[in-house]
Short mmCIF file of C-alpha atoms in Angstrom, two decimals:
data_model
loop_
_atom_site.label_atom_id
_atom_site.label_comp_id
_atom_site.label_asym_id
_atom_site.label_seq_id
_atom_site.Cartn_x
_atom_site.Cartn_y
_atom_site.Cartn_z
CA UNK A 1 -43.81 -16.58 -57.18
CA UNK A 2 -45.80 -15.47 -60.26
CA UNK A 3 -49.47 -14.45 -60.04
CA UNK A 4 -50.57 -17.23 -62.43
CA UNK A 5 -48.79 -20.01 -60.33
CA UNK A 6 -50.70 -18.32 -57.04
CA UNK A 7 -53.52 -18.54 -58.77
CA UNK A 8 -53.10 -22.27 -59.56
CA UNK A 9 -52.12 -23.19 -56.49
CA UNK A 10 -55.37 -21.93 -55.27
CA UNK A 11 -56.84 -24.14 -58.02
CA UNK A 12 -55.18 -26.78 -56.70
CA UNK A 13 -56.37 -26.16 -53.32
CA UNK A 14 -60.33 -26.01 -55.20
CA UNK A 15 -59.47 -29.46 -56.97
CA UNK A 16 -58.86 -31.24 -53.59
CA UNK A 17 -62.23 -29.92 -52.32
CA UNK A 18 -63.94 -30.72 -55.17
CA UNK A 19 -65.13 -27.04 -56.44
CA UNK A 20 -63.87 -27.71 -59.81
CA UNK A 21 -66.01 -28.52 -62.67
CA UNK A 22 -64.97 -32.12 -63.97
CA UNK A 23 -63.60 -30.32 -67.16
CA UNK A 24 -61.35 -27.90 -65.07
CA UNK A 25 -60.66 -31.25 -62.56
CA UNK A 26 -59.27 -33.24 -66.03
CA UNK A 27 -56.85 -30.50 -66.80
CA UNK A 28 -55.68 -29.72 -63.04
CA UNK A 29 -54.86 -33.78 -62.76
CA UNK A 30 -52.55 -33.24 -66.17
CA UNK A 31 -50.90 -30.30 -64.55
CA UNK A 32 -50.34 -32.48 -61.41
CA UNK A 33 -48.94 -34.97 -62.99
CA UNK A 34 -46.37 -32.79 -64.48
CA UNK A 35 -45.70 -30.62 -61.31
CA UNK A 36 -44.19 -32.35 -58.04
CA UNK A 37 -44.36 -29.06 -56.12
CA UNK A 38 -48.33 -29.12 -57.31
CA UNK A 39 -48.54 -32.76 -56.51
CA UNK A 40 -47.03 -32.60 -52.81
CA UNK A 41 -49.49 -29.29 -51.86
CA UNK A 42 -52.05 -31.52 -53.40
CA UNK A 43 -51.01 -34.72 -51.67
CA UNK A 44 -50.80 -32.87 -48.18
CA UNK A 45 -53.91 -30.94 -48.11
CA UNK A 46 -55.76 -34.57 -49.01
CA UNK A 47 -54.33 -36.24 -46.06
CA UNK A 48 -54.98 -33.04 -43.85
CA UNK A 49 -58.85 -33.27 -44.79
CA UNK A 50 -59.07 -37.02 -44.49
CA UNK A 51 -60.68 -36.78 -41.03
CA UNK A 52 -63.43 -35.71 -43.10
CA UNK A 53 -64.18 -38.64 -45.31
CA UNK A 54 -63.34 -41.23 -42.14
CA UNK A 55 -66.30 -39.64 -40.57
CA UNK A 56 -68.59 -41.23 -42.54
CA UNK A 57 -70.45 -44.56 -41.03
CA UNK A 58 -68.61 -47.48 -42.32
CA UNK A 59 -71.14 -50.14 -44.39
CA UNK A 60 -70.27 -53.17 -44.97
CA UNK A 61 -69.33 -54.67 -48.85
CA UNK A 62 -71.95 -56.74 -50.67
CA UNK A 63 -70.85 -60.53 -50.72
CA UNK A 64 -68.94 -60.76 -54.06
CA UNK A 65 -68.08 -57.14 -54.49
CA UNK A 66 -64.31 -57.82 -54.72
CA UNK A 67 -64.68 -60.26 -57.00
CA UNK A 68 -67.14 -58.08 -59.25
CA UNK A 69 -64.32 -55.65 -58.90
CA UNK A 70 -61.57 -57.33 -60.15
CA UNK A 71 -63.79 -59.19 -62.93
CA UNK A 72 -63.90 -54.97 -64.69
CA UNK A 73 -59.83 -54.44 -64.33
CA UNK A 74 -58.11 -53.65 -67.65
CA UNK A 75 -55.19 -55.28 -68.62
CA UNK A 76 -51.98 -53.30 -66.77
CA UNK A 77 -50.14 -51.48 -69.58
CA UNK A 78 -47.91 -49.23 -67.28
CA UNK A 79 -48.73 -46.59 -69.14
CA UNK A 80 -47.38 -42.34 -68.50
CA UNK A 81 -50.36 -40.77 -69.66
CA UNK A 82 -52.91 -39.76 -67.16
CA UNK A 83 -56.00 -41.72 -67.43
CA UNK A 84 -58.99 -40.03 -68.03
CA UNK A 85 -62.13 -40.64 -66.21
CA UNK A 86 -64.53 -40.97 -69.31
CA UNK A 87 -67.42 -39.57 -67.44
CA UNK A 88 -69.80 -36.81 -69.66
CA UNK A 89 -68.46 -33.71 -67.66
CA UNK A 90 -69.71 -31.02 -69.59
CA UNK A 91 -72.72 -31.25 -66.76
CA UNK A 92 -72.26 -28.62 -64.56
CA UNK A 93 -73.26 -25.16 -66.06
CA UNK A 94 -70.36 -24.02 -68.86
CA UNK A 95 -66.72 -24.36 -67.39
CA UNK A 96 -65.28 -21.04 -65.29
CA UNK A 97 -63.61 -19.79 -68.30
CA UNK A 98 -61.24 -18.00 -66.70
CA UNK A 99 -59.92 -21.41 -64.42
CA UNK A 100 -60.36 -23.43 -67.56
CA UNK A 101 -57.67 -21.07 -69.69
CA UNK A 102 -55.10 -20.79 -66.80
CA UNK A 103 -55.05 -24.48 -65.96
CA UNK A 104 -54.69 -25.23 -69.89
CA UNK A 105 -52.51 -22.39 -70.17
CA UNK A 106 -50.43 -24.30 -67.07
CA UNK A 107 -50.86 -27.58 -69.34
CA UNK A 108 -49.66 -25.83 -72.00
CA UNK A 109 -46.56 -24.70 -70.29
CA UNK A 110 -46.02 -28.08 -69.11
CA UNK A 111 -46.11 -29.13 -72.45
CA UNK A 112 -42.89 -27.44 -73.22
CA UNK A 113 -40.94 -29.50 -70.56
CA UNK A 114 -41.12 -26.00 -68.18
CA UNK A 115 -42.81 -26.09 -64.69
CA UNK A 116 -45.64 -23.38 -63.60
CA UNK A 117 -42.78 -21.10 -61.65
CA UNK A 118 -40.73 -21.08 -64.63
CA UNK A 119 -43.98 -19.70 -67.13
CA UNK A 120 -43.52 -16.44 -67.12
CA UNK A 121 -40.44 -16.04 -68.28
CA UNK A 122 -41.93 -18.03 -71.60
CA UNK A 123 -43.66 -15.74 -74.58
CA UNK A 124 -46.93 -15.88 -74.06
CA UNK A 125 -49.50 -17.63 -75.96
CA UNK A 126 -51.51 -15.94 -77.31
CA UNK A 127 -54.65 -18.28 -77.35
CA UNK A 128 -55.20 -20.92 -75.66
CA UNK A 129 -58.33 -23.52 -77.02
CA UNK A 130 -59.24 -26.62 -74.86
CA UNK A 131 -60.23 -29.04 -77.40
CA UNK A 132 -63.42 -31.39 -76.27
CA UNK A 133 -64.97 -34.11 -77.28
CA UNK A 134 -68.73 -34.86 -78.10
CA UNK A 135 -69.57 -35.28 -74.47
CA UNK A 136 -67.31 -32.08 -73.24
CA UNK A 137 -64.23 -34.45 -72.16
CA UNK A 138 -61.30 -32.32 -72.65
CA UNK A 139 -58.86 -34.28 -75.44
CA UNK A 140 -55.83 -32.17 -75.94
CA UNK A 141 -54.74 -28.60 -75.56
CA UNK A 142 -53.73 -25.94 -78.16
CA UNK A 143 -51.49 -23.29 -77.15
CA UNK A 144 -51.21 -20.77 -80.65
CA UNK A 145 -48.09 -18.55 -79.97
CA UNK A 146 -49.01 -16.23 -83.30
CA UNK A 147 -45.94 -16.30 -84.68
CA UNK A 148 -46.91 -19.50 -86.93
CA UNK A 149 -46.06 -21.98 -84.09
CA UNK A 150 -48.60 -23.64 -81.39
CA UNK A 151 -47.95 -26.57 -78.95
CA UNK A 152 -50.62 -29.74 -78.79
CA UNK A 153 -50.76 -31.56 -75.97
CA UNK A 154 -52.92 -34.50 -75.16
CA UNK A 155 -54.93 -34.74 -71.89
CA UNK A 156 -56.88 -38.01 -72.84
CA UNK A 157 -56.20 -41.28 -73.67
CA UNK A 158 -56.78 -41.22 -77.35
CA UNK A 159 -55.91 -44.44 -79.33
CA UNK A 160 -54.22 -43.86 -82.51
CA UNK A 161 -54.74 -46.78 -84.81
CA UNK A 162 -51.69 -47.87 -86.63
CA UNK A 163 -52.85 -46.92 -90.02
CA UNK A 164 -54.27 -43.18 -88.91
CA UNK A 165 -52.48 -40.18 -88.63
CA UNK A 166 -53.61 -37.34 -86.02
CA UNK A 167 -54.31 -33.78 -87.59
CA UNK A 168 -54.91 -30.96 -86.08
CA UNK A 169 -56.39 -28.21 -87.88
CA UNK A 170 -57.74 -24.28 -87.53
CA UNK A 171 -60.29 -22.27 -89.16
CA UNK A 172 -59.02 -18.11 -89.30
CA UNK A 173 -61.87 -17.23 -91.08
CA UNK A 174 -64.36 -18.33 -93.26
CA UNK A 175 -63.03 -17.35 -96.63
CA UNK A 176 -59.07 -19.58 -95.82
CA UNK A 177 -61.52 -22.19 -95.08
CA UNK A 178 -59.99 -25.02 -92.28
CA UNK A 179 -55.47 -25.26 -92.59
CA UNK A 180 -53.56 -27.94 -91.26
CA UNK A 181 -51.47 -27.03 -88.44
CA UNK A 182 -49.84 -30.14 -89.00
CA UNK A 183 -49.82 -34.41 -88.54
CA UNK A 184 -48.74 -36.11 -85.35
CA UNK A 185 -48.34 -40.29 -85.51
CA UNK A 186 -48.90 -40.26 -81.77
CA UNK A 187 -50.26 -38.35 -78.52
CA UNK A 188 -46.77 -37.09 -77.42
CA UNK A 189 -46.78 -33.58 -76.73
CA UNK A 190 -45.73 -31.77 -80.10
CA UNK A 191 -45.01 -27.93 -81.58
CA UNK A 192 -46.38 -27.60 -84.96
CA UNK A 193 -44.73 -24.93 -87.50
CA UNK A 194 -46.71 -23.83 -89.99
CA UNK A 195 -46.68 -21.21 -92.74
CA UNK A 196 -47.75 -17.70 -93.27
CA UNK A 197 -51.71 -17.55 -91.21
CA UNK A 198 -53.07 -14.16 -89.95
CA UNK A 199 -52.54 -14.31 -85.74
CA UNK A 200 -55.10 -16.47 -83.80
CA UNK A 201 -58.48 -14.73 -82.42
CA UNK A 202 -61.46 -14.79 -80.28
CA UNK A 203 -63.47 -17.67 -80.83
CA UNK A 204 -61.13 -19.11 -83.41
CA UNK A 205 -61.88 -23.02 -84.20
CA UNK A 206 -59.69 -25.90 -83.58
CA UNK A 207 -59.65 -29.32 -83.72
CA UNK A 208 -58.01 -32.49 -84.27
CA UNK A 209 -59.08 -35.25 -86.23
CA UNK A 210 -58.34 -38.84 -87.76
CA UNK A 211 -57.47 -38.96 -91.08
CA UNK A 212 -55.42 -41.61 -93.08
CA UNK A 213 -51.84 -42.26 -92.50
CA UNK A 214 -50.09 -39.36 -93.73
CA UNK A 215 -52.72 -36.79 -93.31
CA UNK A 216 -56.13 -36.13 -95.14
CA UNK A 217 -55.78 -36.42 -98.92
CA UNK A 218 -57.84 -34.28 -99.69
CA UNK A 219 -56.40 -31.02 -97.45
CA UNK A 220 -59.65 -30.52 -95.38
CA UNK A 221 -60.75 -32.37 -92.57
CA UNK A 222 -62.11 -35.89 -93.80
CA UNK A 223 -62.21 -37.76 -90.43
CA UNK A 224 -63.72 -38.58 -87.08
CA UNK A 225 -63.74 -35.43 -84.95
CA UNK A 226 -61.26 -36.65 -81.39
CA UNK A 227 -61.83 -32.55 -80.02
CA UNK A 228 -62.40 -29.37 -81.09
CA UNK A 229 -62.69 -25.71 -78.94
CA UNK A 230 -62.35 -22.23 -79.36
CA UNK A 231 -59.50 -20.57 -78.70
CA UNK A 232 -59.74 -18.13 -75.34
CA UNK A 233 -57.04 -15.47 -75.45
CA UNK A 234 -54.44 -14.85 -72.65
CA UNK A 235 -54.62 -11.64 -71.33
CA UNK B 1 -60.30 -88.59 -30.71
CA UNK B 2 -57.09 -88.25 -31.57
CA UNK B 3 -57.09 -86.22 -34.31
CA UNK B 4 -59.56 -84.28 -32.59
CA UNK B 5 -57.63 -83.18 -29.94
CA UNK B 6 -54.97 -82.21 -32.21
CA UNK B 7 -57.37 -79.56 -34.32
CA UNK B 8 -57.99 -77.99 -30.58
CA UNK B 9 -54.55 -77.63 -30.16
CA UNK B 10 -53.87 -76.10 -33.36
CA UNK B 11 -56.82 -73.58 -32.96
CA UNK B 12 -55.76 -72.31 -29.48
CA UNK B 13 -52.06 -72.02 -30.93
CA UNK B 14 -53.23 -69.81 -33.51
CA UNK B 15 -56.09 -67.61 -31.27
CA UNK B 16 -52.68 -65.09 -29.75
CA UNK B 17 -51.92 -64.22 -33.28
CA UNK B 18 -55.77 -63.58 -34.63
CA UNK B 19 -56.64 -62.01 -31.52
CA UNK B 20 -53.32 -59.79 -32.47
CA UNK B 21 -54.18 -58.82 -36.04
CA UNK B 22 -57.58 -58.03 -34.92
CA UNK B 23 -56.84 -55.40 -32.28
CA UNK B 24 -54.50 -54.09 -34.52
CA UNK B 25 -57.27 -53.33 -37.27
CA UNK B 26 -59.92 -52.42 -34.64
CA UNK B 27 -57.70 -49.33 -32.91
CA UNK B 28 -56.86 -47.50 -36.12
CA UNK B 29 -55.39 -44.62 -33.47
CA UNK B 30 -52.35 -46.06 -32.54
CA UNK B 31 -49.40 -45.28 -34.22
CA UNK B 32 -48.36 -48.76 -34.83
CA UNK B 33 -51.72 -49.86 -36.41
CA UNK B 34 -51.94 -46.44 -38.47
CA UNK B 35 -48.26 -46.77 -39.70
CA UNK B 36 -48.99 -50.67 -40.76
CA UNK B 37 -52.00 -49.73 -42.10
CA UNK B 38 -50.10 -46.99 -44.32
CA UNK B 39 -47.57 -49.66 -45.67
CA UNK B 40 -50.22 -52.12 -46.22
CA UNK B 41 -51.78 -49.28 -48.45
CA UNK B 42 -48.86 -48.57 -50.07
CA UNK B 43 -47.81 -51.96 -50.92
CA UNK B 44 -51.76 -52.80 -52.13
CA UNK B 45 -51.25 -49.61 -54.60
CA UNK B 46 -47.86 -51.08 -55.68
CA UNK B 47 -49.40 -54.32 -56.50
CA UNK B 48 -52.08 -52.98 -58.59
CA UNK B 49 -49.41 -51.32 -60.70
CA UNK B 50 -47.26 -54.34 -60.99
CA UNK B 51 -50.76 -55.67 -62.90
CA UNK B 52 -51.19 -58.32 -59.40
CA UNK B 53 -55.10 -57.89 -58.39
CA UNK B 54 -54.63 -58.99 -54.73
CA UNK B 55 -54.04 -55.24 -54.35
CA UNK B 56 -57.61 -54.82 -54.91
CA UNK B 57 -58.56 -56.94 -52.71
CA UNK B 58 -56.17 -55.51 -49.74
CA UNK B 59 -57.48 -52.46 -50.16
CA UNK B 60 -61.02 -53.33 -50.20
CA UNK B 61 -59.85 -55.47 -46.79
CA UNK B 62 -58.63 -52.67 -45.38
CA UNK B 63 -60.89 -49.89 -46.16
CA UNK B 64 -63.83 -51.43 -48.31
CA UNK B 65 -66.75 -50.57 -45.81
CA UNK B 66 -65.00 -46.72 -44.87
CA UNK B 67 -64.82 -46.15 -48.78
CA UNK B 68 -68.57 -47.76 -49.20
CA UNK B 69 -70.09 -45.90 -46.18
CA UNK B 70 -67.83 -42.36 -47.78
CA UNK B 71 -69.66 -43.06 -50.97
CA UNK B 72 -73.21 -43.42 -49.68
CA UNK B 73 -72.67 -40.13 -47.53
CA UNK B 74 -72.04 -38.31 -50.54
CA UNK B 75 -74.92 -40.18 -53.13
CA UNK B 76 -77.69 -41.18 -50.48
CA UNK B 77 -78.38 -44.76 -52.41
CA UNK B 78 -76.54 -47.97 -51.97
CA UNK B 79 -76.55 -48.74 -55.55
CA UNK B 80 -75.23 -45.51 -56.73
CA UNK B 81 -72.35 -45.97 -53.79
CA UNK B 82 -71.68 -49.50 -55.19
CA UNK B 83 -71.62 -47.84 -58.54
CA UNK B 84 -69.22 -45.20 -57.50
CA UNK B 85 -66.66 -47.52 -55.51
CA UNK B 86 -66.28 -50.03 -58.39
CA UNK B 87 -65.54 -47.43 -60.65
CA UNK B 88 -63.28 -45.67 -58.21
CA UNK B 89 -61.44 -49.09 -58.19
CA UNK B 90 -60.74 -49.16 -61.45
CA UNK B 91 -59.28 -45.90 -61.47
CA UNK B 92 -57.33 -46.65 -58.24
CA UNK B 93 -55.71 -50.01 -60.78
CA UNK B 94 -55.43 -47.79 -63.65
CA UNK B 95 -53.67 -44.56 -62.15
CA UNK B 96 -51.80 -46.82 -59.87
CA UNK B 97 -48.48 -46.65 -61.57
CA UNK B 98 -48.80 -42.92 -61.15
CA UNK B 99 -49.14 -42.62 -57.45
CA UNK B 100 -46.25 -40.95 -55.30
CA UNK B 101 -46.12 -41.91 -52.04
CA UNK B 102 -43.50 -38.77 -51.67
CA UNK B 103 -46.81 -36.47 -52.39
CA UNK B 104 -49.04 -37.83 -49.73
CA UNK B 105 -50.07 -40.71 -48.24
CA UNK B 106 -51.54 -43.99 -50.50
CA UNK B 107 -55.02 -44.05 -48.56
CA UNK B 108 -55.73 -40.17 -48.90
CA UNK B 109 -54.98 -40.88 -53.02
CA UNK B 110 -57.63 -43.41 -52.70
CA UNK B 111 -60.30 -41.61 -51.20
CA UNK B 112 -59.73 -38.53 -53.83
CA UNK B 113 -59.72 -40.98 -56.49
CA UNK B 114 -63.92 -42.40 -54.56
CA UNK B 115 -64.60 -38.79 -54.00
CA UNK B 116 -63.99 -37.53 -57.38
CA UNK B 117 -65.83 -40.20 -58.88
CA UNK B 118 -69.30 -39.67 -56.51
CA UNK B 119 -68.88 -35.85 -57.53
CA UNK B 120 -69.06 -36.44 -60.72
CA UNK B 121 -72.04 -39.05 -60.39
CA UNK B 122 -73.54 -36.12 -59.05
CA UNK B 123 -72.97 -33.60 -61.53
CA UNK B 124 -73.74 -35.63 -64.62
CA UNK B 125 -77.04 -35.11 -65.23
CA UNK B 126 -77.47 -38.01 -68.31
CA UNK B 127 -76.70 -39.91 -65.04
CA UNK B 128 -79.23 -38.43 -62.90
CA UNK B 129 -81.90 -38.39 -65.28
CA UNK B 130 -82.48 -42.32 -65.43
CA UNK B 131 -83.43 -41.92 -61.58
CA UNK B 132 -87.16 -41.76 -61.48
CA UNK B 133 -88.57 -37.75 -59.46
CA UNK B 134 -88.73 -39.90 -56.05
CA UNK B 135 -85.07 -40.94 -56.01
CA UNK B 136 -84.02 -37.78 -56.78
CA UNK B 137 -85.20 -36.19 -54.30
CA UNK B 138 -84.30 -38.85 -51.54
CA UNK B 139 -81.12 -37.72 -53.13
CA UNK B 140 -80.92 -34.20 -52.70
CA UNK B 141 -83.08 -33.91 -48.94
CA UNK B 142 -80.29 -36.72 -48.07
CA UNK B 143 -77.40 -33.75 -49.37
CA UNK B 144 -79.26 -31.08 -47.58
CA UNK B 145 -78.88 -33.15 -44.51
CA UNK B 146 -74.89 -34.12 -44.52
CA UNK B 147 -73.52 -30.84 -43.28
CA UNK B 148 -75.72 -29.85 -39.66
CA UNK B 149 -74.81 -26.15 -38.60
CA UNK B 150 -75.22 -27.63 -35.13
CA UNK B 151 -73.33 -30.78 -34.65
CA UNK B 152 -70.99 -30.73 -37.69
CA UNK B 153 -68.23 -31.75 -34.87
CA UNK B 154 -69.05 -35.52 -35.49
CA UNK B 155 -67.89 -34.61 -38.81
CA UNK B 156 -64.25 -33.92 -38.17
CA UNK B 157 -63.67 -36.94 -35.75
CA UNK B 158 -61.54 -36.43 -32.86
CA UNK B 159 -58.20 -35.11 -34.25
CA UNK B 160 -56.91 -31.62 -34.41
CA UNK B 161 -59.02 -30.59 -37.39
CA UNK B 162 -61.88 -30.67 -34.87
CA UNK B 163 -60.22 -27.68 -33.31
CA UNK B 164 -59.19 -25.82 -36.23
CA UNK B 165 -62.80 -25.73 -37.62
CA UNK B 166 -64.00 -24.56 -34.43
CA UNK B 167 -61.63 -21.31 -34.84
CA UNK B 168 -62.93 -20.15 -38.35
CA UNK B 169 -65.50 -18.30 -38.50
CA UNK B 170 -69.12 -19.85 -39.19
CA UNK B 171 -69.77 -19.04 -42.49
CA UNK B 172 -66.68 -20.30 -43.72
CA UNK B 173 -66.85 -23.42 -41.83
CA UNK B 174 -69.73 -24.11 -43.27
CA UNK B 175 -69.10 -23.40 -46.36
CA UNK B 176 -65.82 -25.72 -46.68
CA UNK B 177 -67.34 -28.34 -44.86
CA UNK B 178 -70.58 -28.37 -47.58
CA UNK B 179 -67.71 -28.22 -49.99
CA UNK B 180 -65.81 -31.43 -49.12
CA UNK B 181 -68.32 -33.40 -47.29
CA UNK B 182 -71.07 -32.84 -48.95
CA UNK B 183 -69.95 -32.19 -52.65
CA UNK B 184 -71.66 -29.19 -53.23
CA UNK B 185 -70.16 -26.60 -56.19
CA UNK B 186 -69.40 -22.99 -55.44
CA UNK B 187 -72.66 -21.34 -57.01
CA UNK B 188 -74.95 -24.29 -54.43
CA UNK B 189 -73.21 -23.27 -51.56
CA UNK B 190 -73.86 -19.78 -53.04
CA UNK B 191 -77.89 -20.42 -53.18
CA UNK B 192 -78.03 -21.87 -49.55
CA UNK B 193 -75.85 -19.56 -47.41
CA UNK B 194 -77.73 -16.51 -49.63
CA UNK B 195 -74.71 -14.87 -50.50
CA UNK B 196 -72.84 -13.71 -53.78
CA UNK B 197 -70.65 -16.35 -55.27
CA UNK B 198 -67.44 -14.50 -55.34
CA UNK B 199 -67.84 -14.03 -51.55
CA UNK B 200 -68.30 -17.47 -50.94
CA UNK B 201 -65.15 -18.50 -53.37
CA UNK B 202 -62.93 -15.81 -51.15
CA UNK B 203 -65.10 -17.08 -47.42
CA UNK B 204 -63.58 -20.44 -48.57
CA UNK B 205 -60.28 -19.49 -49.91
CA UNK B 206 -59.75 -17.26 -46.84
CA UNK B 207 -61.40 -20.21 -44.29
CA UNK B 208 -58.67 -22.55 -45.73
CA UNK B 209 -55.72 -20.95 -46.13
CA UNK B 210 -56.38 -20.59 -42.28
CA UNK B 211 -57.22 -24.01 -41.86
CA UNK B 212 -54.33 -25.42 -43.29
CA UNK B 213 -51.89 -22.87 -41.17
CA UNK B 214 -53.61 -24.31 -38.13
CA UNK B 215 -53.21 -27.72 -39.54
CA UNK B 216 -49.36 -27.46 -40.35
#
């Protein structure tokens, strides 16, 4: 087993007992999702601590509640994508940095249709940037290889309307001014290929945004911000 | 009087089977009750995926005041518990097509989904800042009080976790049990035990990898 999916698993083992920050919690349910091994460890260390929670002293429902319940349920759209629990989570002190990159860099992985014990093997990215939105909810996940390709993957529910396009974008430096890395139609995972940049660093910008169908006309970002983050490199 | 005689009859017929279901749902330690209990779960969570609300309402039969009485350990007020269960709800019928009953069991899915959602109630603080200094405080004392270094037993109910706590060491104990019970993050458990926060990140990675070989 590699060192990174060790050290996931322990993040896994965090997530159940709620030490992760709700940032770091988003990303681990995307990964878990993805990864039955994940899910089972997960899945068995929650029913081993459930003792815990049935300690608590039982109190009964308001009259109603059930009803007041079902009165808030969405329509059931069967739907693959994780939901995302829309709650600001950007609370708790700034994200462990180092968790935050290796779950993304697991989501990242993921991404490319391989599991956490088959990363390694994988080139490396060589940043990673969790993209988030105005209240710190992480949206989607860029994973910039350097050699003019990067994977996006979405961790959010982000609706697309039918005449927008989805664009994600970097800034190298100043001077280049933002490039497109490239248009998506829809939240799938995607790689984007794009020409000739200098290789991602440090505190690079990202983001993704909502332009017109096609792209932005214009070749800079034009619309609504859905997340942006800096990239963190991989050592 | 002679349709009245007839409801008696139909009453007493019925009293067996009530008096049945009801010892059923009062001894959750048998096997029988805890394996129909698991299936009733499971086929609530199913329902709620299938886009059928009754599976709401099964659950909230089945566990409603356990989930309610979870959430107002963790948040101390009744209408930040009611808060935290509805919302939990709606997670449990939105994520419900993604539950695996080969991962683990339906009602330990539900109780992550309540216990995630009071965690984060209590690390947003745009949330906690529309509670006036008083609540706040009922709040945090109530936190402080969760977790007992004498008598944290009653936490762990009678099963075998009981006995595994009792063979880690105190600190880290403690420090998982203010973890999951109480909610608190790595760098508060830090501040109250008055240690370093990487040795209370290892006291409860050590304390559970132990924990769970005791457990397995």
């Amino acid at each position: 087993m590699t060192r990174l999916s060790d050290e996931i698993m322990a993040l896994s083992d965090d997530y159940v007992l709620g030490l992760l920050s709700p940032a770091e919690a988003t990303l681990m349910e995307a990964v878990i999702a993805r990864e039955p091994e994940l899910s089972r460890r997960v899945g068995r260390l929650r029913d081993q601590l459930l003792p815990l929670d049935l300690s608590a002293d039982p109190m009964p429902l308001p009259e109603g509640f059930a009803a007041k319940v079902r009165g808030q349920l969405p329509a059931q759209q069967g739907t693959a994508v994780p939901s995302v629990d829309a709650t600001p989570s950007n609370a708790s002190g700034a994200p462990g940095r180092r968790a935050l990159g290796l779950i993304a860099a697991a989501v990242a992985g993921l991404a490319l249709g391989v599991g956490l014990t088959g990363m390694r093997p994988l080139p490396a990215p060589t940043v990673v940037a969790v993209l988030v939105d105005a209240d710190g909810v992480p949206q989607a996940v860029i994973d910039d290889y350097g050699n003019d390709t990067a994977t996006v993957r979405f961790v959010a529910d982000v609706a697309v309307p039918a005449d927008r396009t989805l664009q994600v974008w970097t800034l190298p430096s100043q001077d280049l001014g933002p490039i497109s890395l490239g248009t998506l139609d829809r939240t799938a995972p995607a790689q984007l290929r794009f020409a000739d940049l200098p290789d991602p660093g440090a505190q690079q910008l990202y983001e993704v945004t909502l332009e017109p169908l096609g792209g932005s006309p214009t070749g800079r970002p034009t619309g609504p911000i859905i997340g942006k983050g800096f990239a963190a490199p991989q050592a | 009087m002679h349709q009245h005689t007839r409801q008696m009859t139909d009453v007493t017929a019925f009293a067996p089977v009530l008096r049945h279901i009801q010892t059923r749902e009062d001894d959750p330690l048998t096997d029988d009750s805890a394996k129909d209990r698991a299936a009733r779960l499971n086929a609530a969570v199913t329902a709620c995926a299938a886009g059928d609300q009754s599976g709401v309402d099964a659950i909230l039969g089945l566990e409603g005041p356990q989930l309610l009485g979870l959430a107002h350990r963790i948040l101390s007020r009744r209408d930040l518990a009611e808060e935290a269960l509805q919302d939990a709800m709606v997670q449990v019928w939105r994520k419900a097509a993604q539950f695996d009953a080969g991962s683990g069991s339906a009602r330990g899915w539900i109780y992550a989904i309540l216990r995630n959602r009071c965690l984060n109630i209590l690390r947003d603080r745009k949330r906690l800042s529309i509670l006036d200094p008083g609540d706040l405080a009922t709040l945090q004392e109530g936190r402080q009080r969760i977790v007992p270094e004498e008598g944290w037993e009653l936490l762990a109910g009678p099963g075998r976790i009981r006995a595994c706590l009792r063979g880690l060491d105190q600190p880290s104990r403690h420090a998982i049990l203010l973890a999951h019970v109480a909610g608190f993050t790595h760098a508060e458990i830090a501040a109250r035990q008055d240690m370093p926060l990487g040795t209370i990140k290892s006291l409860i990675r050590r304390g559970l990898h132990a924990l769970k070989e005791c457990l397995t």
